[in-house]
XYZ file of N, CA, C and O in Angstrom:
824
model
N -24.776 37.744 60.363
C -23.717 36.872 59.860
C -22.358 37.414 60.310
O -22.052 38.592 60.136
N -21.543 36.561 60.898
C -20.243 37.000 61.384
C -19.336 37.363 60.219
O -19.522 36.896 59.093
N -18.347 38.185 60.529
C -17.414 38.609 59.480
C -16.625 37.409 58.926
O -16.348 37.340 57.737
N -16.288 36.461 59.801
C -15.515 35.284 59.369
C -16.335 34.434 58.405
O -15.847 34.000 57.359
N -17.625 34.225 58.762
C -18.500 33.424 57.908
C -18.724 34.113 56.572
O -18.719 33.477 55.512
N -18.886 35.418 56.605
C -19.106 36.196 55.383
C -17.863 36.115 54.484
O -17.968 35.911 53.268
N -16.695 36.241 55.093
C -15.446 36.174 54.328
C -15.275 34.791 53.706
O -14.811 34.651 52.571
N -15.665 33.750 54.455
C -15.552 32.379 53.944
C -16.429 32.188 52.706
O -16.016 31.581 51.725
N -17.649 32.729 52.760
C -18.575 32.606 51.629
C -18.009 33.323 50.399
O -18.088 32.816 49.269
N -17.417 34.494 50.602
C -16.830 35.253 49.492
C -15.687 34.475 48.850
O -15.603 34.339 47.623
N -14.798 33.925 49.703
C -13.654 33.158 49.206
C -14.118 31.912 48.449
O -13.594 31.570 47.387
N -15.135 31.222 48.999
C -15.668 30.028 48.362
C -16.255 30.358 46.998
O -16.054 29.633 46.026
N -16.984 31.460 46.917
C -17.596 31.883 45.654
C -16.530 32.183 44.603
O -16.659 31.802 43.433
N -15.462 32.854 45.021
C -14.372 33.180 44.102
C -13.665 31.916 43.623
O -13.278 31.804 42.452
N -13.517 30.945 44.543
C -12.856 29.679 44.195
C -13.665 28.912 43.154
O -13.125 28.393 42.166
N -14.975 28.831 43.332
C -15.861 28.126 42.390
C -15.821 28.803 41.031
O -15.740 28.152 39.986
N -15.871 30.133 41.028
C -15.829 30.887 39.774
C -14.516 30.648 39.038
O -14.486 30.491 37.817
N -13.423 30.591 39.796
C -12.106 30.368 39.196
C -12.019 28.974 38.587
O -11.466 28.790 37.497
N -12.585 27.979 39.282
C -12.577 26.599 38.774
C -13.371 26.494 37.480
O -12.962 25.837 36.520
N -14.541 27.147 37.445
C -15.379 27.132 36.251
C -14.685 27.806 35.088
O -14.748 27.356 33.948
N -13.993 28.918 35.372
C -13.266 29.637 34.337
C -12.128 28.799 33.781
O -11.916 28.717 32.571
N -11.388 28.115 34.672
C -10.277 27.263 34.257
C -10.770 26.107 33.409
O -10.177 25.754 32.379
N -11.884 25.500 33.818
C -12.467 24.385 33.066
C -12.855 24.828 31.665
O -12.618 24.132 30.678
N -13.457 26.014 31.560
C -13.866 26.540 30.263
C -12.661 26.811 29.380
O -12.647 26.491 28.198
N -11.599 27.385 29.977
C -10.390 27.683 29.222
C -9.722 26.406 28.729
O -9.265 26.327 27.595
N -9.678 25.366 29.598
C -9.071 24.099 29.215
C -9.835 23.452 28.071
O -9.258 22.908 27.141
N -11.175 23.494 28.150
C -12.018 22.925 27.117
C -11.781 23.633 25.789
O -11.652 22.998 24.750
N -11.705 24.946 25.834
C -11.464 25.717 24.628
C -10.086 25.403 24.060
O -9.904 25.247 22.863
N -9.106 25.275 24.938
C -7.742 24.989 24.509
C -7.655 23.643 23.808
O -7.007 23.522 22.765
N -8.302 22.611 24.348
C -8.303 21.283 23.740
C -8.953 21.336 22.363
O -8.436 20.772 21.389
N -10.061 22.051 22.253
C -10.764 22.172 20.978
C -9.895 22.890 19.950
O -9.829 22.484 18.781
N -9.227 23.956 20.385
C -8.360 24.703 19.473
C -7.174 23.846 19.014
O -6.787 23.893 17.843
N -6.606 23.068 19.942
C -5.494 22.185 19.583
C -5.940 21.126 18.581
O -5.211 20.804 17.645
N -7.139 20.589 18.776
C -7.684 19.584 17.869
C -7.899 20.174 16.480
O -7.578 19.543 15.468
N -8.430 21.383 16.404
C -8.658 22.028 15.113
C -7.340 22.262 14.377
O -7.244 22.040 13.164
N -6.319 22.692 15.110
C -4.999 22.911 14.499
C -4.402 21.580 14.044
O -3.799 21.485 12.962
N -4.588 20.540 14.861
C -4.087 19.210 14.530
C -4.792 18.667 13.292
O -4.150 18.075 12.400
N -6.094 18.866 13.191
C -6.859 18.439 12.022
C -6.317 19.085 10.744
O -6.168 18.425 9.713
N -6.046 20.382 10.814
C -5.536 21.108 9.652
C -4.190 20.550 9.201
O -3.933 20.405 7.998
N -3.330 20.215 10.162
C -2.035 19.632 9.816
C -2.198 18.247 9.187
O -1.524 17.908 8.206
N -3.108 17.436 9.744
C -3.324 16.090 9.220
C -3.877 16.113 7.800
O -3.539 15.245 6.980
N -4.717 17.095 7.503
C -5.305 17.195 6.163
C -4.253 17.453 5.095
O -4.481 17.173 3.914
N -3.117 17.993 5.493
C -2.048 18.280 4.535
C -1.218 17.046 4.215
O -0.478 17.019 3.235
N -1.337 16.009 5.059
C -0.539 14.794 4.865
C -1.313 13.804 3.997
O -2.224 13.122 4.459
N -0.958 13.731 2.722
C -1.633 12.831 1.799
C -0.689 11.842 1.132
O -1.123 10.959 0.399
N 0.604 11.995 1.374
C 1.591 11.071 0.823
C 2.525 10.647 1.953
O 3.132 11.489 2.614
N 2.625 9.340 2.169
C 3.457 8.843 3.259
C 3.710 7.348 3.096
O 3.100 6.674 2.261
N 4.607 6.850 3.924
C 4.857 5.416 4.008
C 4.859 5.046 5.487
O 5.433 5.762 6.310
N 4.201 3.963 5.819
C 4.096 3.556 7.220
C 4.205 2.035 7.297
O 3.723 1.323 6.407
N 4.872 1.543 8.344
C 5.026 0.094 8.486
C 4.878 -0.307 9.951
O 4.990 0.524 10.855
N 4.634 -1.588 10.154
C 4.466 -2.080 11.516
C 3.895 -3.480 11.520
O 3.964 -4.210 10.528
N 3.301 -3.867 12.643
C 2.706 -5.199 12.787
C 1.181 -5.080 12.843
O 0.642 -4.055 13.255
N 0.519 -6.144 12.416
C -0.946 -6.149 12.387
C -1.475 -7.468 12.952
O -0.886 -8.530 12.745
N -2.578 -7.349 13.668
C -3.287 -8.533 14.168
C -4.743 -8.408 13.741
O -5.358 -7.344 13.925
N -5.264 -9.469 13.133
C -6.670 -9.506 12.715
C -7.329 -10.657 13.458
O -6.992 -11.823 13.244
N -8.266 -10.321 14.354
C -8.845 -11.343 15.234
C -10.372 -11.342 15.166
O -11.000 -10.274 15.092
N -10.933 -12.517 15.170
C -12.382 -12.691 15.237
C -12.661 -13.982 15.991
O -11.735 -14.689 16.403
N -13.914 -14.294 16.162
C -14.257 -15.537 16.855
C -13.852 -16.766 16.038
O -13.700 -17.857 16.581
N -13.672 -16.582 14.721
C -13.334 -17.707 13.844
C -11.836 -17.904 13.657
O -11.380 -19.026 13.412
N -11.061 -16.812 13.729
C -9.632 -16.963 13.449
C -8.811 -15.831 14.063
O -9.353 -14.784 14.450
N -7.508 -16.060 14.129
C -6.543 -15.049 14.566
C -5.372 -15.078 13.589
O -4.794 -16.137 13.354
N -5.045 -13.917 13.037
C -3.963 -13.828 12.067
C -3.033 -12.683 12.443
O -3.498 -11.598 12.825
N -1.737 -12.938 12.306
C -0.738 -11.927 12.660
C 0.224 -11.739 11.504
O 0.505 -12.693 10.748
N 0.726 -10.524 11.363
C 1.668 -10.281 10.285
C 2.305 -8.912 10.369
O 2.222 -8.221 11.393
N 2.957 -8.534 9.263
C 3.583 -7.233 9.129
C 2.925 -6.503 7.960
O 2.422 -7.149 7.027
N 2.925 -5.180 8.009
C 2.336 -4.410 6.915
C 3.253 -3.274 6.495
O 4.036 -2.747 7.288
N 3.138 -2.904 5.224
C 3.803 -1.722 4.670
C 2.780 -1.015 3.801
O 2.265 -1.597 2.843
N 2.458 0.201 4.152
C 1.484 0.982 3.392
C 2.194 2.177 2.768
O 2.855 2.958 3.458
N 2.053 2.294 1.446
C 2.610 3.435 0.722
C 1.458 4.194 0.085
O 0.759 3.650 -0.774
N 1.245 5.411 0.531
C 0.127 6.199 0.017
C 0.665 7.359 -0.818
O 1.451 8.179 -0.351
N 0.221 7.397 -2.086
C 0.620 8.460 -2.995
C -0.311 9.659 -2.917
O 0.102 10.809 -3.071
N -1.583 9.373 -2.676
C -2.600 10.413 -2.523
C -3.765 9.806 -1.751
O -3.729 8.624 -1.393
N -4.805 10.580 -1.516
C -5.920 10.136 -0.687
C -6.498 8.798 -1.123
O -6.781 7.931 -0.300
N -6.686 8.605 -2.434
C -7.314 7.371 -2.919
C -6.399 6.575 -3.836
O -6.846 5.852 -4.714
N -5.090 6.707 -3.623
C -4.116 5.950 -4.402
C -3.044 5.422 -3.442
O -2.207 6.179 -2.954
N -3.099 4.131 -3.153
C -2.153 3.577 -2.184
C -1.905 2.088 -2.457
O -2.607 1.446 -3.249
N -0.895 1.565 -1.775
C -0.543 0.152 -1.887
C -0.313 -0.416 -0.493
O 0.338 0.218 0.339
N -0.847 -1.591 -0.242
C -0.685 -2.273 1.040
C -0.011 -3.618 0.795
O -0.488 -4.406 -0.024
N 1.095 -3.851 1.487
C 1.762 -5.148 1.412
C 1.672 -5.826 2.772
O 2.031 -5.228 3.788
N 1.197 -7.052 2.791
C 1.098 -7.832 4.020
C 2.022 -9.037 3.930
O 2.056 -9.731 2.910
N 2.765 -9.277 4.989
C 3.641 -10.439 5.062
C 3.421 -11.155 6.393
O 2.812 -10.591 7.316
N 3.917 -12.369 6.497
C 3.878 -13.087 7.773
C 4.894 -12.436 8.719
O 5.739 -11.644 8.279
N 4.853 -12.780 10.000
C 5.833 -12.212 10.942
C 7.289 -12.462 10.548
O 8.177 -11.705 10.937
N 7.541 -13.527 9.742
C 8.919 -13.830 9.338
C 9.238 -13.306 7.942
O 10.328 -13.535 7.415
N 8.282 -12.582 7.326
C 8.566 -11.919 6.060
C 8.055 -12.581 4.807
O 8.278 -12.078 3.693
N 7.353 -13.704 4.928
C 6.796 -14.361 3.747
C 5.599 -13.577 3.218
O 4.732 -13.166 3.985
N 5.558 -13.375 1.913
C 4.501 -12.571 1.312
C 3.117 -13.205 1.501
O 2.938 -14.402 1.316
N 2.141 -12.361 1.882
C 0.745 -12.800 1.997
C -0.062 -12.236 0.836
O -0.718 -12.961 0.103
N 0.003 -10.925 0.666
C -0.700 -10.297 -0.447
C -0.202 -8.875 -0.650
O 0.375 -8.260 0.242
N -0.468 -8.374 -1.858
C -0.233 -6.971 -2.190
C -1.544 -6.403 -2.715
O -2.158 -6.986 -3.617
N -1.958 -5.297 -2.149
C -3.219 -4.672 -2.525
C -2.943 -3.272 -3.051
O -2.298 -2.462 -2.380
N -3.422 -2.998 -4.271
C -3.249 -1.682 -4.871
C -4.619 -1.061 -5.099
O -5.519 -1.716 -5.632
N -4.762 0.198 -4.699
C -6.053 0.871 -4.828
C -5.898 2.206 -5.547
O -4.997 2.989 -5.244
N -6.777 2.425 -6.509
C -6.884 3.687 -7.232
C -8.367 4.014 -7.345
O -9.215 3.170 -7.021
N -8.730 5.219 -7.787
C -10.159 5.542 -7.940
C -10.854 4.548 -8.885
O -10.416 4.347 -10.022
N -11.885 3.882 -8.382
C -12.701 2.937 -9.158
C -11.921 1.728 -9.694
O -12.329 1.094 -10.667
N -10.797 1.419 -9.042
C -10.032 0.250 -9.457
C -9.202 -0.266 -8.286
O -8.598 0.509 -7.541
N -9.186 -1.578 -8.132
C -8.361 -2.204 -7.099
C -7.817 -3.520 -7.629
O -8.490 -4.231 -8.388
N -6.590 -3.829 -7.225
C -5.950 -5.075 -7.641
C -5.357 -5.758 -6.419
O -4.716 -5.109 -5.587
N -5.589 -7.057 -6.317
C -5.014 -7.851 -5.236
C -4.189 -8.968 -5.849
O -4.671 -9.707 -6.713
N -2.939 -9.067 -5.401
C -2.051 -10.141 -5.847
C -1.777 -11.033 -4.639
O -1.254 -10.571 -3.620
N -2.145 -12.303 -4.731
C -2.006 -13.195 -3.581
C -0.588 -13.779 -3.488
O 0.293 -13.467 -4.303
N -0.369 -14.634 -2.513
C 0.969 -15.184 -2.251
C 1.476 -16.070 -3.382
O 2.687 -16.315 -3.500
N 0.556 -16.537 -4.234
C 0.947 -17.384 -5.356
C 1.140 -16.588 -6.644
O 1.415 -17.165 -7.701
N 0.956 -15.255 -6.552
C 1.125 -14.414 -7.734
C -0.128 -14.242 -8.560
O -0.105 -13.580 -9.608
N -1.238 -14.836 -8.106
C -2.501 -14.691 -8.825
C -3.046 -13.280 -8.618
O -3.016 -12.743 -7.507
N -3.579 -12.687 -9.689
C -4.061 -11.306 -9.645
C -5.585 -11.259 -9.775
O -6.181 -11.985 -10.587
N -6.203 -10.393 -8.971
C -7.657 -10.224 -8.988
C -7.976 -8.724 -9.018
O -7.252 -7.917 -8.418
N -9.055 -8.367 -9.706
C -9.419 -6.953 -9.817
C -10.883 -6.724 -9.451
O -11.709 -7.629 -9.549
N -11.166 -5.498 -9.048
C -12.537 -5.085 -8.747
C -12.564 -3.562 -8.782
O -11.513 -2.921 -8.712
N -13.766 -3.006 -8.866
C -13.874 -1.542 -8.851
C -13.888 -1.003 -7.426
O -13.705 0.190 -7.202
N -14.092 -1.895 -6.436
C -14.170 -1.486 -5.040
C -13.145 -2.251 -4.224
O -13.165 -3.486 -4.173
N -12.243 -1.526 -3.584
C -11.137 -2.162 -2.863
C -11.623 -2.979 -1.664
O -11.080 -4.054 -1.379
N -12.656 -2.510 -0.972
C -13.169 -3.251 0.183
C -13.813 -4.567 -0.242
O -13.611 -5.601 0.395
N -14.598 -4.517 -1.324
C -15.232 -5.737 -1.825
C -14.187 -6.759 -2.267
O -14.318 -7.963 -2.011
N -13.139 -6.271 -2.933
C -12.091 -7.158 -3.415
C -11.366 -7.832 -2.252
O -11.141 -9.048 -2.263
N -11.010 -7.058 -1.256
C -10.284 -7.588 -0.098
C -11.115 -8.650 0.621
O -10.610 -9.712 0.994
N -12.397 -8.361 0.802
C -13.267 -9.299 1.514
C -13.518 -10.558 0.698
O -13.534 -11.681 1.229
N -13.676 -10.390 -0.620
C -13.993 -11.519 -1.489
C -12.820 -12.486 -1.627
O -12.997 -13.712 -1.571
N -11.614 -11.953 -1.746
C -10.451 -12.806 -1.992
C -9.790 -13.294 -0.701
O -9.395 -14.451 -0.586
N -9.676 -12.408 0.277
C -8.950 -12.782 1.494
C -9.859 -13.056 2.681
O -9.396 -13.486 3.739
N -11.151 -12.764 2.508
C -12.129 -12.909 3.591
C -11.795 -12.019 4.794
O -12.174 -12.309 5.931
N -11.078 -10.922 4.522
C -10.738 -9.946 5.552
C -11.520 -8.668 5.288
O -11.496 -8.130 4.181
N -12.215 -8.206 6.312
C -13.069 -7.026 6.164
C -12.465 -5.863 6.956
O -12.411 -5.897 8.176
N -11.979 -4.840 6.253
C -11.385 -3.659 6.883
C -11.923 -2.418 6.160
O -12.070 -2.443 4.938
N -12.224 -1.334 6.876
C -12.727 -0.108 6.226
C -11.624 0.617 5.452
O -11.108 1.651 5.864
N -11.275 0.076 4.288
C -10.162 0.617 3.504
C -10.500 1.931 2.811
O -9.594 2.716 2.505
N -11.780 2.182 2.548
C -12.147 3.427 1.877
C -11.856 4.653 2.735
O -11.731 5.767 2.207
N -11.765 4.470 4.041
C -11.441 5.592 4.931
C -10.057 5.421 5.561
O -9.731 6.057 6.556
N -9.230 4.561 4.935
C -7.883 4.290 5.433
C -7.075 5.568 5.649
O -6.405 5.744 6.673
N -7.138 6.492 4.676
C -6.332 7.708 4.738
C -6.694 8.592 5.923
O -5.894 9.442 6.326
N -7.871 8.399 6.499
C -8.270 9.184 7.672
C -7.921 8.484 8.981
O -7.203 9.027 9.819
N -8.437 7.282 9.184
C -8.240 6.644 10.492
C -6.787 6.260 10.750
O -6.336 6.235 11.890
N -6.031 5.996 9.677
C -4.624 5.657 9.863
C -3.843 6.843 10.439
O -2.937 6.668 11.254
N -4.219 8.053 10.045
C -3.554 9.272 10.531
C -4.129 9.764 11.859
O -3.568 10.651 12.495
N -5.281 9.220 12.244
C -5.947 9.723 13.444
C -6.759 10.968 13.153
O -6.928 11.827 14.015
N -7.292 11.057 11.918
C -8.105 12.203 11.535
C -9.583 11.825 11.510
O -9.957 10.758 11.042
N -10.413 12.733 11.992
C -11.862 12.565 11.921
C -12.516 13.928 12.066
O -11.950 14.846 12.660
N -13.711 14.063 11.502
C -14.497 15.272 11.727
C -15.921 14.897 12.139
O -16.878 15.588 11.848
N -16.028 13.772 12.836
C -17.307 13.298 13.349
C -17.518 13.898 14.739
O -17.197 13.289 15.755
N -18.053 15.112 14.775
C -18.148 15.852 16.040
C -19.028 15.147 17.065
O -18.897 15.383 18.271
N -19.917 14.283 16.610
C -20.806 13.582 17.542
C -20.142 12.374 18.198
O -20.627 11.876 19.208
N -19.032 11.910 17.624
C -18.387 10.697 18.144
C -16.940 10.910 18.572
O -16.414 10.121 19.355
N -16.304 11.958 18.074
C -14.888 12.173 18.376
C -14.650 12.417 19.864
O -15.310 13.252 20.481
N -13.687 11.698 20.424
C -13.259 11.930 21.807
C -11.772 12.254 21.780
O -10.997 11.586 21.087
N -11.378 13.276 22.544
C -10.020 13.795 22.491
C -9.304 13.646 23.817
O -9.938 13.560 24.872
N -7.967 13.625 23.754
C -7.192 13.652 24.993
C -6.921 15.103 25.378
O -7.395 16.031 24.717
N -6.175 15.317 26.432
C -5.937 16.675 26.924
C -5.042 17.507 26.013
O -4.917 18.719 26.198
N -4.434 16.850 25.021
C -3.580 17.563 24.067
C -4.285 17.804 22.737
O -3.658 18.204 21.757
N -5.586 17.531 22.698
C -6.346 17.776 21.480
C -6.068 16.770 20.385
O -6.106 17.105 19.196
N -5.827 15.515 20.778
C -5.611 14.448 19.800
C -6.730 13.430 19.913
O -7.277 13.208 20.990
N -7.048 12.791 18.801
C -8.140 11.822 18.766
C -7.774 10.560 19.535
O -6.709 9.985 19.329
N -8.665 10.130 20.425
C -8.441 8.864 21.132
C -9.506 7.822 20.763
O -9.252 6.623 20.872
N -10.681 8.285 20.293
C -11.682 7.328 19.813
C -12.721 8.051 18.970
O -12.967 9.247 19.147
N -13.323 7.303 18.038
C -14.393 7.837 17.208
C -15.091 6.679 16.510
O -14.773 5.511 16.739
N -16.024 7.012 15.637
C -16.772 6.011 14.871
C -16.577 6.269 13.383
O -16.679 7.408 12.931
N -16.284 5.212 12.639
C -16.222 5.290 11.183
C -17.288 4.364 10.613
O -17.482 3.255 11.113
N -17.972 4.838 9.579
C -18.986 4.015 8.932
C -18.416 3.373 7.670
O -17.694 4.005 6.894
N -18.738 2.096 7.474
C -18.371 1.349 6.281
C -19.674 0.777 5.729
O -20.103 -0.308 6.096
N -20.334 1.555 4.884
C -21.685 1.183 4.485
C -22.586 1.251 5.704
O -22.694 2.296 6.350
N -23.210 0.120 6.049
C -24.046 0.058 7.250
C -23.277 -0.429 8.477
O -23.848 -0.533 9.565
N -21.994 -0.739 8.293
C -21.187 -1.238 9.395
C -20.574 -0.089 10.194
O -20.035 0.856 9.618
N -20.654 -0.201 11.493
C -20.088 0.827 12.369
C -18.799 0.296 12.987
O -18.792 -0.693 13.701
N -17.695 0.988 12.686
C -16.398 0.628 13.234
C -15.994 1.612 14.320
O -16.102 2.820 14.147
N -15.516 1.076 15.430
C -15.007 1.921 16.512
C -13.489 1.993 16.399
O -12.815 0.969 16.340
N -12.982 3.214 16.351
C -11.541 3.434 16.282
C -11.037 3.903 17.634
O -11.603 4.827 18.234
N -9.963 3.272 18.117
C -9.308 3.709 19.347
C -7.818 3.867 19.083
O -7.201 2.987 18.477
N -7.260 4.989 19.528
C -5.831 5.246 19.397
C -5.277 5.406 20.800
O -5.591 6.364 21.501
N -4.456 4.455 21.216
C -3.980 4.455 22.604
C -2.596 5.057 22.773
O -2.150 5.298 23.901
N -1.900 5.303 21.645
C -0.548 5.839 21.750
C -0.198 6.649 20.508
O -0.627 6.302 19.392
N 0.563 7.721 20.708
C 1.017 8.585 19.615
C 2.533 8.727 19.663
O 3.159 8.569 20.712
N 3.115 9.055 18.496
C 4.537 9.386 18.399
C 4.647 10.716 17.656
O 3.899 10.948 16.704
N 5.563 11.556 18.094
C 5.671 12.862 17.434
C 6.721 12.833 16.324
O 7.756 12.180 16.416
N 6.397 13.548 15.234
C 7.266 13.675 14.067
C 7.335 15.148 13.682
O 6.598 15.980 14.214
N 8.209 15.450 12.737
C 8.294 16.806 12.204
C 7.822 16.790 10.764
O 8.286 15.970 9.952
N 6.886 17.672 10.451
C 6.348 17.760 9.097
C 6.228 19.225 8.715
O 5.538 19.999 9.380
N 6.937 19.605 7.660
C 6.962 21.001 7.201
C 7.319 21.946 8.342
O 6.647 22.958 8.572
N 8.373 21.557 9.079
C 8.903 22.356 10.199
C 7.914 22.498 11.355
O 8.070 23.387 12.198
N 6.920 21.611 11.405
C 5.959 21.617 12.501
C 5.989 20.265 13.221
O 6.178 19.229 12.590
N 5.808 20.301 14.526
C 5.696 19.058 15.286
C 4.284 18.518 15.118
O 3.311 19.247 15.288
N 4.196 17.247 14.767
C 2.882 16.644 14.576
C 2.875 15.255 15.195
O 3.864 14.523 15.136
N 1.755 14.903 15.823
C 1.619 13.597 16.465
C 0.814 12.660 15.573
O -0.265 13.013 15.094
N 1.360 11.456 15.361
C 0.706 10.452 14.539
C 0.554 9.158 15.332
O 1.366 8.866 16.220
N -0.487 8.374 15.047
C -0.770 7.167 15.835
C 0.379 6.168 15.869
O 1.069 5.961 14.867
N 0.560 5.566 17.027
C 1.536 4.484 17.199
C 0.825 3.147 17.415
O 1.330 2.106 17.001
N -0.340 3.186 18.054
C -1.143 1.974 18.262
C -2.602 2.288 17.929
O -3.186 3.202 18.500
N -3.153 1.527 17.002
C -4.531 1.717 16.538
C -5.311 0.421 16.732
O -4.791 -0.670 16.494
N -6.562 0.562 17.135
C -7.444 -0.605 17.234
C -8.787 -0.271 16.601
O -9.420 0.727 16.950
N -9.206 -1.121 15.668
C -10.502 -1.008 15.009
C -11.350 -2.200 15.405
O -10.876 -3.343 15.361
N -12.590 -1.955 15.787
C -13.470 -3.058 16.168
C -14.833 -2.925 15.503
O -15.358 -1.819 15.351
N -15.379 -4.059 15.095
C -16.736 -4.141 14.548
C -17.276 -5.528 14.845
O -16.698 -6.535 14.409
N -18.360 -5.586 15.605
C -18.922 -6.865 16.039
C -17.813 -7.695 16.705
O -17.243 -7.257 17.682
N -17.492 -8.883 16.155
C -16.481 -9.733 16.787
C -15.097 -9.549 16.166
O -14.149 -10.249 16.529
N -14.971 -8.606 15.229
C -13.698 -8.390 14.536
C -12.880 -7.301 15.225
O -13.389 -6.222 15.524
N -11.614 -7.588 15.472
C -10.682 -6.609 16.045
C -9.450 -6.555 15.150
O -8.829 -7.577 14.864
N -9.109 -5.359 14.696
C -7.909 -5.142 13.893
C -6.989 -4.231 14.695
O -7.367 -3.111 15.026
N -5.801 -4.730 15.021
C -4.871 -3.936 15.832
C -3.588 -3.688 15.056
O -2.959 -4.626 14.567
N -3.214 -2.429 14.930
C -1.993 -2.056 14.234
C -1.023 -1.408 15.223
O -1.393 -0.487 15.941
N 0.200 -1.914 15.226
C 1.269 -1.300 16.005
C 2.268 -0.734 15.010
O 2.947 -1.485 14.305
N 2.320 0.588 14.932
C 3.101 1.254 13.896
C 4.540 1.474 14.357
O 4.777 2.021 15.445
N 5.472 1.043 13.531
C 6.888 1.184 13.852
C 7.438 2.539 13.414
O 8.235 3.148 14.119
N 6.997 2.991 12.222
C 7.578 4.239 11.706
C 6.689 4.871 10.646
O 6.012 4.175 9.890
N 6.684 6.195 10.641
C 6.037 6.992 9.604
C 7.116 7.704 8.790
O 8.055 8.252 9.369
N 6.979 7.709 7.473
C 7.818 8.528 6.595
C 6.884 9.468 5.845
O 6.086 9.033 5.021
N 6.960 10.764 6.165
C 6.055 11.750 5.586
C 6.685 12.386 4.356
O 7.876 12.706 4.351
N 5.859 12.603 3.342
C 6.383 13.150 2.079
C 5.666 14.443 1.706
O 4.640 14.757 2.243
């Protein structure tokens, strides 16, 4: 074997080893960033968020604005209005209790917020896991997909026997407890023929 050919093989071997090492380091870095991001998200349990919402299915298309005020993991209020600000409904959720007030001021109650929403408004959304998917938090290691910065871009949420696919296509950075944190700007939830798309205008962290 000539010296040139031998040197080429050595250089090639070193190059492959370096690429494998870099790939491993990048993978570890993304995982570490995701773990740190998860820890920060778990601390956020009180916030206010607003934006626009689209609810689409083969039967109908509805558009509006939303304001969500969350006091704790299972205590929150959702206000939906038309694009021009006319009230559609107000939904309040607490442990084992939910109340929906429609546009006419009629009040309805149930022990399950998802059942109440579906029964009165015929809108099906995985509200029991709202506090997670709205923030872009998940610990479903078998379904979570991350971007190069260790942020969630897609995963699966279960709603009883229903499987919802969550996709986050855009993030905005905020400051929380003197730390930079990225929160979703565009969210899409899909199940069968239903698509729920949220475009978030602003987060207020408490």
